[in-house]
Amino acid sequence: MKTILFTLLTLVIFRADAIRPTPAEAQDAPETFINATIHTGDGNVLNNAMMVIESGQISYLGSYQKNQEKGQINDLKEHHIYPGFILTNTNLGLTEVDAVRASVDFKETGQLNPNVRTSVAYNADSMRIPPMRFNGVLLAQVVPVGGLVSGSSSVMQLDAWNWDDALVKNDDGLHINWPSIRNKKFDYATFSMKLEKDKNYGDKVIKIKTLFKDAQAGHSPDNIKLDAVAAVFKGDKQVYIHASTPTAIIESIEFMQSMGINQPVLVTGSAALPVIDFIVSADVPVIINSVHSLPQRNDSPVEQPYAVAVKLQQAGVLTALSYPGSMSSRNLGFTAGTTVAQGLDKNTALQLITLNPARILKIDNRYGSLATDKSATFFISTGDALDMSAQQLQSAYIDGRKIDLSGKQQKLYKRYHDKYQLAE
């Protein structure tokens, strides 16, 4: 009994120490930032610039004007201001410890779950959130996974008391996992990956098509699954197609467009390369699910996945970057930096995680770039935010609220920094 009580007490103490920072209060006074290098997120950079924020919005952005100064003055010489990064296609807030089933809430049983909604399952107290903010990720599209139709995602800002306060856009899109004719399977005999034909491929495709056709026809109005899909045809939400092969990309987009869904969003990786011309002609936005991944074919260059976003962007496709899972998604900005090494300029690479995802999510009227009358959601860094060796984030704001960036990792850094400093 004593052992059990001691264990419970230890867990309570651990959890108390792991409580995330308190959400910031609404902005109550204007602030002015001067002498900053401002990366607006739309491809422009303003040097020695000035920005004024009030009531959660940007009221002035441009060259220094004495008569525009308001409230507290922050001199940001040798500092950079960036719009908050937007993490798309993530399970952030839906899982805490992947090995503990009770803390995993991003996947439901069954194949057709269009009625599932991530917004109400989002955990604003997740301890995975503070590390994201410390690297500039301030908004996230929280997405369900699994089955053929996973459910609806929502866009959240990452400093809130609960899911309702965190909502930026509720039920922004329905997520479809289009099946592949052949799937990779690990062969223990040869200790390698092999392609295996999916015997149920035809049945899976029919299930998806039937669901959409029934929803479009208006069958069973009291059916919550059909109601969730019908919202797509009413224009209330987008369709996100997750496809992992060129054939699946073509088949899924052609079907959606035949149903009157003219601009679904494609979520994929290297599979987009052989069908770039088709994607361009279909005028479909693309979210790259991972930059740092292995090529699909054994004879492909190892750096091939790094260049997918570059080639799509150069082809004129509206492209955004994501990061698999949520444990290490704070590295989103650095994967954008990888695309610079593959041929993009830094301002265009920045758009892949700011304005482009905002446009895809249809929240670009408030987020994704820095401009007058848009949300004051940004962070301040002393170095290049796309460079792992240079970025040092100093502070961050969401809707004008200066958020608390402290977290467990910062506490550990200070603890051991102080220890070894004393030893010097």
Coordinates of C-alpha atoms in Angstrom, one line a residue:
M1 CA 0.0 0.0 0.0
K2 CA 2.8 2.4 0.9
T3 CA 4.5 1.6 -2.5
I4 CA 1.3 2.5 -4.3
L5 CA 0.8 5.7 -2.5
F6 CA 4.5 6.7 -3.1
T7 CA 4.1 6.0 -6.8
L8 CA 0.9 8.0 -7.0
L9 CA 2.5 10.9 -5.1
T10 CA 5.6 10.8 -7.5
L11 CA 3.3 10.9 -10.5
V12 CA 1.4 13.9 -9.1
I13 CA 4.6 15.8 -8.4
F14 CA 5.9 15.0 -11.9
R15 CA 2.6 16.2 -13.5
A16 CA 2.7 19.4 -11.5
D17 CA 6.2 20.1 -12.7
A18 CA 5.0 19.4 -16.2
I19 CA 2.1 21.8 -16.3
R20 CA 2.3 24.0 -19.4
P21 CA 2.6 27.8 -19.2
T22 CA -0.6 29.7 -18.4
P23 CA -2.2 31.2 -21.6
A24 CA -1.5 34.9 -22.1
E25 CA -4.1 37.6 -21.4
A26 CA -5.6 39.6 -24.3
Q27 CA -3.4 42.5 -25.4
D28 CA -4.4 45.5 -23.3
A29 CA -1.9 48.2 -24.7
P30 CA -0.2 48.9 -28.0
E31 CA 3.4 47.9 -28.7
T32 CA 5.8 49.3 -31.2
F33 CA 8.8 47.4 -32.7
I34 CA 11.5 49.4 -34.4
N35 CA 14.8 48.8 -36.3
A36 CA 13.7 45.2 -37.1
T37 CA 14.3 43.0 -40.1
I38 CA 10.7 42.0 -40.9
H39 CA 10.1 38.9 -43.0
T40 CA 6.5 39.5 -44.1
G41 CA 5.9 35.9 -45.2
D42 CA 4.6 36.9 -48.7
G43 CA 8.1 37.0 -50.2
N44 CA 9.2 40.5 -49.0
V45 CA 11.7 41.6 -46.4
L46 CA 11.6 45.0 -44.8
N47 CA 14.9 46.3 -43.4
N48 CA 15.2 48.6 -40.4
A49 CA 11.4 48.5 -40.3
M50 CA 8.7 49.4 -37.8
M51 CA 5.6 47.5 -36.7
V52 CA 2.8 48.6 -34.4
I53 CA 0.4 46.2 -32.9
E54 CA -2.8 47.0 -30.9
S55 CA -6.0 45.1 -30.0
G56 CA -4.4 41.9 -31.4
Q57 CA -3.8 43.3 -34.9
I58 CA -1.1 45.0 -36.8
S59 CA -2.0 48.7 -37.1
Y60 CA 1.2 49.8 -38.9
L61 CA 3.9 48.1 -40.9
G62 CA 6.6 49.9 -42.9
S63 CA 9.5 52.3 -42.6
Y64 CA 10.1 54.1 -39.3
Q65 CA 7.6 56.9 -38.6
K66 CA 7.9 58.8 -35.4
N67 CA 4.2 59.8 -35.4
Q68 CA 3.1 56.2 -35.7
E69 CA 4.8 55.1 -32.4
K70 CA 2.4 53.8 -29.7
G71 CA 2.8 52.3 -26.3
Q72 CA 5.9 50.4 -25.3
I73 CA 8.8 50.8 -27.8
N74 CA 10.9 47.7 -28.5
D75 CA 14.2 48.3 -30.3
L76 CA 14.9 45.2 -32.3
K77 CA 18.2 46.1 -33.9
E78 CA 19.8 42.9 -35.3
H79 CA 16.6 41.0 -34.6
H80 CA 14.2 39.4 -37.1
I81 CA 10.4 39.2 -37.1
Y82 CA 8.7 36.3 -38.7
P83 CA 5.0 35.4 -39.1
G84 CA 4.1 32.4 -36.9
F85 CA 4.7 29.1 -38.7
I86 CA 1.6 27.0 -39.5
L87 CA 1.9 23.3 -39.0
T88 CA -0.5 21.4 -41.3
N89 CA -1.5 17.7 -41.2
T90 CA -0.5 17.0 -37.6
N91 CA -1.9 15.0 -34.6
L92 CA -0.7 17.7 -32.2
G93 CA -3.0 17.8 -29.2
L94 CA -4.5 14.4 -30.0
T95 CA -1.7 12.3 -28.5
E96 CA 0.6 12.6 -25.6
V97 CA 2.5 9.3 -25.1
D98 CA 2.3 7.2 -28.2
A99 CA 2.9 4.0 -26.4
V100 CA 0.0 4.7 -23.9
R101 CA -3.3 4.0 -25.8
A102 CA -5.4 6.0 -23.3
S103 CA -3.5 9.2 -24.3
V104 CA -3.9 8.6 -28.1
D105 CA -7.0 10.1 -29.6
F106 CA -6.3 10.7 -33.3
K107 CA -7.6 7.4 -34.7
E108 CA -11.1 5.8 -34.6
T109 CA -12.0 2.2 -35.4
G110 CA -13.7 1.4 -38.7
Q111 CA -13.1 2.5 -42.3
L112 CA -15.6 5.3 -42.8
N113 CA -15.6 8.0 -40.0
P114 CA -16.5 11.3 -41.7
N115 CA -18.4 12.4 -38.6
V116 CA -15.2 12.4 -36.4
R117 CA -14.1 15.9 -35.4
T118 CA -10.7 16.7 -34.0
S119 CA -11.7 20.0 -32.5
V120 CA -13.5 18.6 -29.5
A121 CA -10.8 16.1 -28.9
Y122 CA -7.9 18.6 -28.9
N123 CA -6.0 18.8 -25.7
A124 CA -4.8 22.4 -25.1
D125 CA -2.8 21.2 -22.1
S126 CA -0.6 18.9 -24.2
M127 CA 3.0 19.0 -23.2
R128 CA 4.0 18.7 -26.9
I129 CA 2.7 22.2 -27.5
P130 CA 5.3 24.4 -25.7
P131 CA 8.3 23.0 -27.7
M132 CA 6.4 23.9 -30.9
R133 CA 6.0 27.5 -29.9
F134 CA 9.6 27.8 -28.9
N135 CA 10.5 27.1 -32.5
G136 CA 8.0 29.5 -34.0
V137 CA 5.1 27.1 -34.7
L138 CA 2.1 29.1 -33.5
L139 CA -0.8 27.5 -35.4
A140 CA -1.7 23.9 -36.3
Q141 CA -4.1 22.0 -38.5
V142 CA -5.1 19.1 -36.2
V143 CA -5.9 16.1 -38.4
P144 CA -7.4 12.6 -37.7
V145 CA -5.9 9.5 -39.3
G146 CA -6.9 5.9 -40.1
G147 CA -9.4 4.2 -42.2
L148 CA -10.6 5.3 -45.6
V149 CA -12.3 8.5 -44.4
S150 CA -10.7 9.7 -41.2
G151 CA -12.9 12.7 -40.3
S152 CA -12.6 16.5 -40.1
S153 CA -9.6 18.5 -39.1
S154 CA -9.6 21.9 -37.4
V155 CA -7.1 24.8 -37.2
M156 CA -6.0 25.8 -33.7
Q157 CA -3.8 28.5 -32.3
L158 CA -1.3 27.1 -29.7
D159 CA -2.0 29.2 -26.6
A160 CA -5.4 28.6 -25.1
W161 CA -7.1 27.3 -22.0
N162 CA -9.2 24.7 -23.9
W163 CA -10.1 23.5 -27.4
D164 CA -12.9 26.1 -27.8
D165 CA -10.5 29.0 -27.0
A166 CA -7.9 27.5 -29.4
L167 CA -10.2 27.3 -32.4
V168 CA -9.2 29.4 -35.4
K169 CA -11.3 27.4 -38.0
N170 CA -13.6 24.6 -37.0
D171 CA -14.0 21.5 -39.3
D172 CA -11.9 23.1 -42.1
G173 CA -11.7 19.9 -44.1
L174 CA -12.6 16.2 -44.5
H175 CA -9.7 13.8 -44.8
I176 CA -9.7 10.9 -47.3
N177 CA -7.1 8.1 -47.4
W178 CA -7.2 6.9 -51.0
P179 CA -6.0 3.3 -51.2
S180 CA -3.1 2.1 -53.4
I181 CA -3.2 -0.9 -55.7
R182 CA 0.1 -2.1 -54.2
N183 CA 1.5 -1.4 -50.8
K184 CA 4.9 -1.8 -49.3
K185 CA 5.3 -4.7 -46.9
F186 CA 8.4 -5.7 -44.9
D187 CA 9.6 -9.2 -45.9
Y188 CA 11.4 -10.8 -43.0
A189 CA 12.8 -13.5 -45.2
T190 CA 14.9 -11.1 -47.3
F191 CA 14.9 -8.3 -44.7
S192 CA 13.7 -5.8 -47.2
M193 CA 10.5 -3.9 -48.4
K194 CA 8.4 -5.6 -51.1
L195 CA 5.3 -4.5 -53.0
E196 CA 2.2 -6.5 -52.3
K197 CA -1.1 -6.2 -54.2
D198 CA -4.0 -5.1 -52.1
K199 CA -6.8 -7.7 -52.8
N200 CA -9.4 -5.3 -51.3
Y201 CA -8.4 -2.3 -53.3
G202 CA -11.5 -2.3 -55.5
D203 CA -13.8 -2.6 -52.6
K204 CA -12.1 0.2 -50.7
V205 CA -12.5 2.6 -53.7
I206 CA -16.1 1.6 -54.1
K207 CA -16.8 2.4 -50.4
I208 CA -15.3 5.9 -50.7
K209 CA -17.2 6.6 -54.0
T210 CA -20.5 5.3 -52.7
L211 CA -20.2 7.5 -49.5
F212 CA -19.7 10.6 -51.6
K213 CA -22.4 9.8 -54.1
D214 CA -24.9 9.1 -51.4
A215 CA -24.0 12.3 -49.6
Q216 CA -24.4 14.3 -52.8
A217 CA -27.7 12.7 -53.5
G218 CA -29.0 13.7 -50.1
H219 CA -29.9 10.2 -48.9
S220 CA -30.8 9.6 -45.3
P221 CA -30.7 13.2 -44.0
D222 CA -30.5 11.9 -40.4
N223 CA -27.3 9.9 -41.1
I224 CA -24.5 11.7 -39.3
K225 CA -21.9 10.2 -41.6
L226 CA -23.6 11.4 -44.8
D227 CA -24.3 14.8 -43.2
A228 CA -20.6 15.2 -42.5
V229 CA -19.8 14.5 -46.2
A230 CA -22.7 16.6 -47.5
A231 CA -21.0 19.7 -45.9
V232 CA -18.3 19.3 -48.6
F233 CA -20.9 19.8 -51.4
K234 CA -22.3 22.8 -49.5
G235 CA -18.9 24.5 -49.5
D236 CA -18.6 24.3 -45.7
K237 CA -15.4 22.3 -45.8
Q238 CA -12.6 21.2 -48.1
V239 CA -11.5 17.7 -49.1
Y240 CA -8.0 16.6 -48.2
I241 CA -6.8 13.6 -50.2
H242 CA -4.0 11.5 -48.7
A243 CA -2.5 9.5 -51.6
S244 CA 0.9 7.7 -51.7
T245 CA 1.2 6.6 -55.3
P246 CA 0.9 8.4 -58.7
T247 CA -2.0 6.2 -59.7
A248 CA -3.9 7.0 -56.5
I249 CA -3.2 10.8 -57.0
I250 CA -4.7 10.8 -60.5
E251 CA -7.7 8.5 -59.7
S252 CA -8.7 10.4 -56.5
I253 CA -8.4 13.9 -58.0
E254 CA -10.3 12.8 -61.1
F255 CA -13.1 11.3 -59.0
M256 CA -13.4 14.4 -56.7
Q257 CA -13.5 16.7 -59.7
S258 CA -16.2 14.6 -61.4
M259 CA -18.3 15.1 -58.2
G260 CA -18.0 18.8 -58.5
I261 CA -15.2 19.2 -55.9
N262 CA -13.0 21.1 -58.2
Q263 CA -10.0 22.0 -55.9
P264 CA -9.4 19.2 -53.4
V265 CA -6.1 19.5 -51.4
L266 CA -3.5 16.7 -52.1
V267 CA -1.4 15.4 -49.2
T268 CA 1.5 13.4 -50.5
G269 CA 5.3 13.1 -50.9
S270 CA 7.6 11.9 -53.7
A271 CA 4.6 10.3 -55.4
A272 CA 3.8 13.7 -56.8
L273 CA 7.0 13.9 -58.9
P274 CA 5.9 11.7 -61.8
V275 CA 2.5 13.4 -62.1
I276 CA 3.4 17.1 -61.6
D277 CA 2.0 18.0 -65.0
F278 CA -1.3 16.4 -64.0
I279 CA -1.4 18.3 -60.7
V280 CA -0.7 21.6 -62.4
S281 CA -3.5 21.0 -65.0
A282 CA -5.9 20.0 -62.2
D283 CA -5.0 23.2 -60.3
V284 CA -4.7 21.3 -57.0
P285 CA -2.8 22.6 -53.9
V286 CA -0.4 20.2 -52.3
I287 CA 0.8 19.6 -48.7
I288 CA 4.1 17.7 -48.6
N289 CA 3.8 15.3 -45.7
S290 CA 7.5 15.0 -45.1
V291 CA 10.7 16.6 -46.5
H292 CA 13.2 14.4 -44.7
S293 CA 12.1 11.0 -45.9
L294 CA 13.5 8.2 -48.0
P295 CA 12.9 8.0 -51.8
Q296 CA 10.1 5.6 -52.9
R297 CA 12.3 3.7 -55.4
N298 CA 15.6 2.0 -54.7
D299 CA 17.2 3.6 -57.8
S300 CA 16.1 7.2 -56.9
P301 CA 18.6 9.7 -55.6
V302 CA 18.6 9.8 -51.8
E303 CA 17.9 13.6 -51.9
Q304 CA 14.8 13.2 -54.1
P305 CA 12.3 13.8 -51.3
Y306 CA 14.0 17.0 -50.4
A307 CA 13.3 18.5 -53.8
V308 CA 9.6 17.6 -54.1
A309 CA 8.3 20.9 -52.7
V310 CA 10.9 22.8 -54.8
K311 CA 9.7 21.3 -58.0
L312 CA 6.0 21.8 -57.2
Q313 CA 6.6 25.4 -56.2
Q314 CA 8.6 26.1 -59.3
A315 CA 5.8 24.5 -61.4
G316 CA 3.3 27.0 -60.0
V317 CA 1.6 24.7 -57.6
L318 CA 0.4 26.2 -54.3
T319 CA 2.6 24.1 -51.9
A320 CA 2.9 23.8 -48.2
L321 CA 5.1 21.7 -45.9
S322 CA 4.1 19.4 -43.0
Y323 CA 6.0 17.3 -40.6
P324 CA 5.1 13.6 -39.7
G325 CA 3.5 13.0 -36.3
S326 CA 4.0 15.7 -33.7
M327 CA 6.8 14.7 -31.5
S328 CA 9.5 16.5 -33.5
S329 CA 7.3 18.9 -35.5
R330 CA 9.0 21.8 -34.0
N331 CA 11.7 21.2 -36.7
L332 CA 9.2 22.4 -39.3
G333 CA 11.1 25.6 -40.0
F334 CA 14.4 23.7 -40.5
T335 CA 12.8 21.4 -43.1
A336 CA 11.8 24.5 -45.0
G337 CA 15.5 25.5 -44.8
T338 CA 16.3 22.2 -46.5
T339 CA 14.4 23.3 -49.6
V340 CA 16.7 26.3 -49.8
A341 CA 19.6 23.9 -50.3
Q342 CA 17.6 22.4 -53.2
G343 CA 17.1 25.6 -55.1
L344 CA 14.4 27.8 -53.4
D345 CA 15.3 31.3 -52.1
K346 CA 14.7 31.8 -48.4
N347 CA 11.7 34.1 -48.8
T348 CA 9.9 31.5 -51.0
A349 CA 10.9 28.7 -48.6
L350 CA 9.4 30.7 -45.7
Q351 CA 6.1 30.9 -47.6
L352 CA 5.9 27.1 -47.6
I353 CA 5.2 27.3 -43.8
T354 CA 3.4 30.6 -43.5
L355 CA 1.3 32.2 -46.3
N356 CA 1.0 29.1 -48.5
P357 CA -0.6 26.9 -45.7
A358 CA -2.7 29.8 -44.7
R359 CA -4.1 30.1 -48.2
I360 CA -4.7 26.3 -48.4
L361 CA -6.5 26.4 -45.0
K362 CA -8.4 29.6 -46.1
I363 CA -7.2 31.6 -43.1
D364 CA -4.9 33.9 -45.0
N365 CA -7.3 36.9 -44.4
R366 CA -5.9 36.9 -40.8
Y367 CA -2.8 34.7 -40.6
G368 CA 0.2 33.5 -42.7
S369 CA 1.8 36.9 -43.4
L370 CA 2.4 40.2 -41.7
A371 CA 0.3 43.1 -43.0
T372 CA -1.8 45.9 -41.7
D373 CA -5.1 44.8 -40.2
K374 CA -4.0 41.2 -40.0
S375 CA -3.5 39.2 -36.8
A376 CA -0.4 40.1 -34.8
T377 CA 0.8 36.5 -34.7
F378 CA 4.6 36.4 -35.1
F379 CA 7.9 35.7 -33.3
I380 CA 11.2 37.5 -32.8
S381 CA 14.5 35.7 -33.5
T382 CA 18.1 36.8 -33.3
G383 CA 19.0 34.6 -36.3
D384 CA 17.7 32.9 -39.4
A385 CA 14.5 31.0 -38.4
L386 CA 15.1 28.4 -41.2
D387 CA 18.6 27.6 -40.0
M388 CA 19.0 25.2 -37.1
S389 CA 22.4 26.6 -36.2
A390 CA 21.4 30.2 -36.2
Q391 CA 17.8 30.5 -35.0
Q392 CA 17.3 31.8 -31.4
L393 CA 13.8 32.7 -30.7
Q394 CA 13.4 35.5 -28.2
S395 CA 9.6 36.0 -27.9
A396 CA 6.4 35.2 -29.6
Y397 CA 2.9 36.7 -30.0
I398 CA -0.4 35.1 -30.9
D399 CA -3.2 37.6 -31.8
G400 CA -1.1 40.3 -30.0
R401 CA -0.7 38.3 -26.8
K402 CA 2.9 37.8 -25.7
I403 CA 3.0 34.1 -24.8
D404 CA 5.1 32.4 -22.2
L405 CA 7.8 30.4 -23.9
S406 CA 9.0 28.7 -20.8
G407 CA 8.7 24.9 -20.7
K408 CA 10.3 21.7 -19.4
Q409 CA 13.2 21.8 -21.8
Q410 CA 14.0 25.4 -21.0
K411 CA 14.0 24.6 -17.3
L412 CA 16.4 21.6 -17.9
Y413 CA 18.7 23.8 -20.0
K414 CA 18.9 26.4 -17.3
R415 CA 19.4 23.8 -14.6
Y416 CA 22.4 22.1 -16.2
H417 CA 23.7 25.3 -17.7
D418 CA 24.0 26.8 -14.2
K419 CA 25.5 23.5 -12.9
Y420 CA 28.3 23.4 -15.4
Q421 CA 28.9 27.2 -15.4
L422 CA 29.6 27.0 -11.7
A423 CA 32.1 24.2 -12.4
E424 CA 34.1 26.3 -14.8

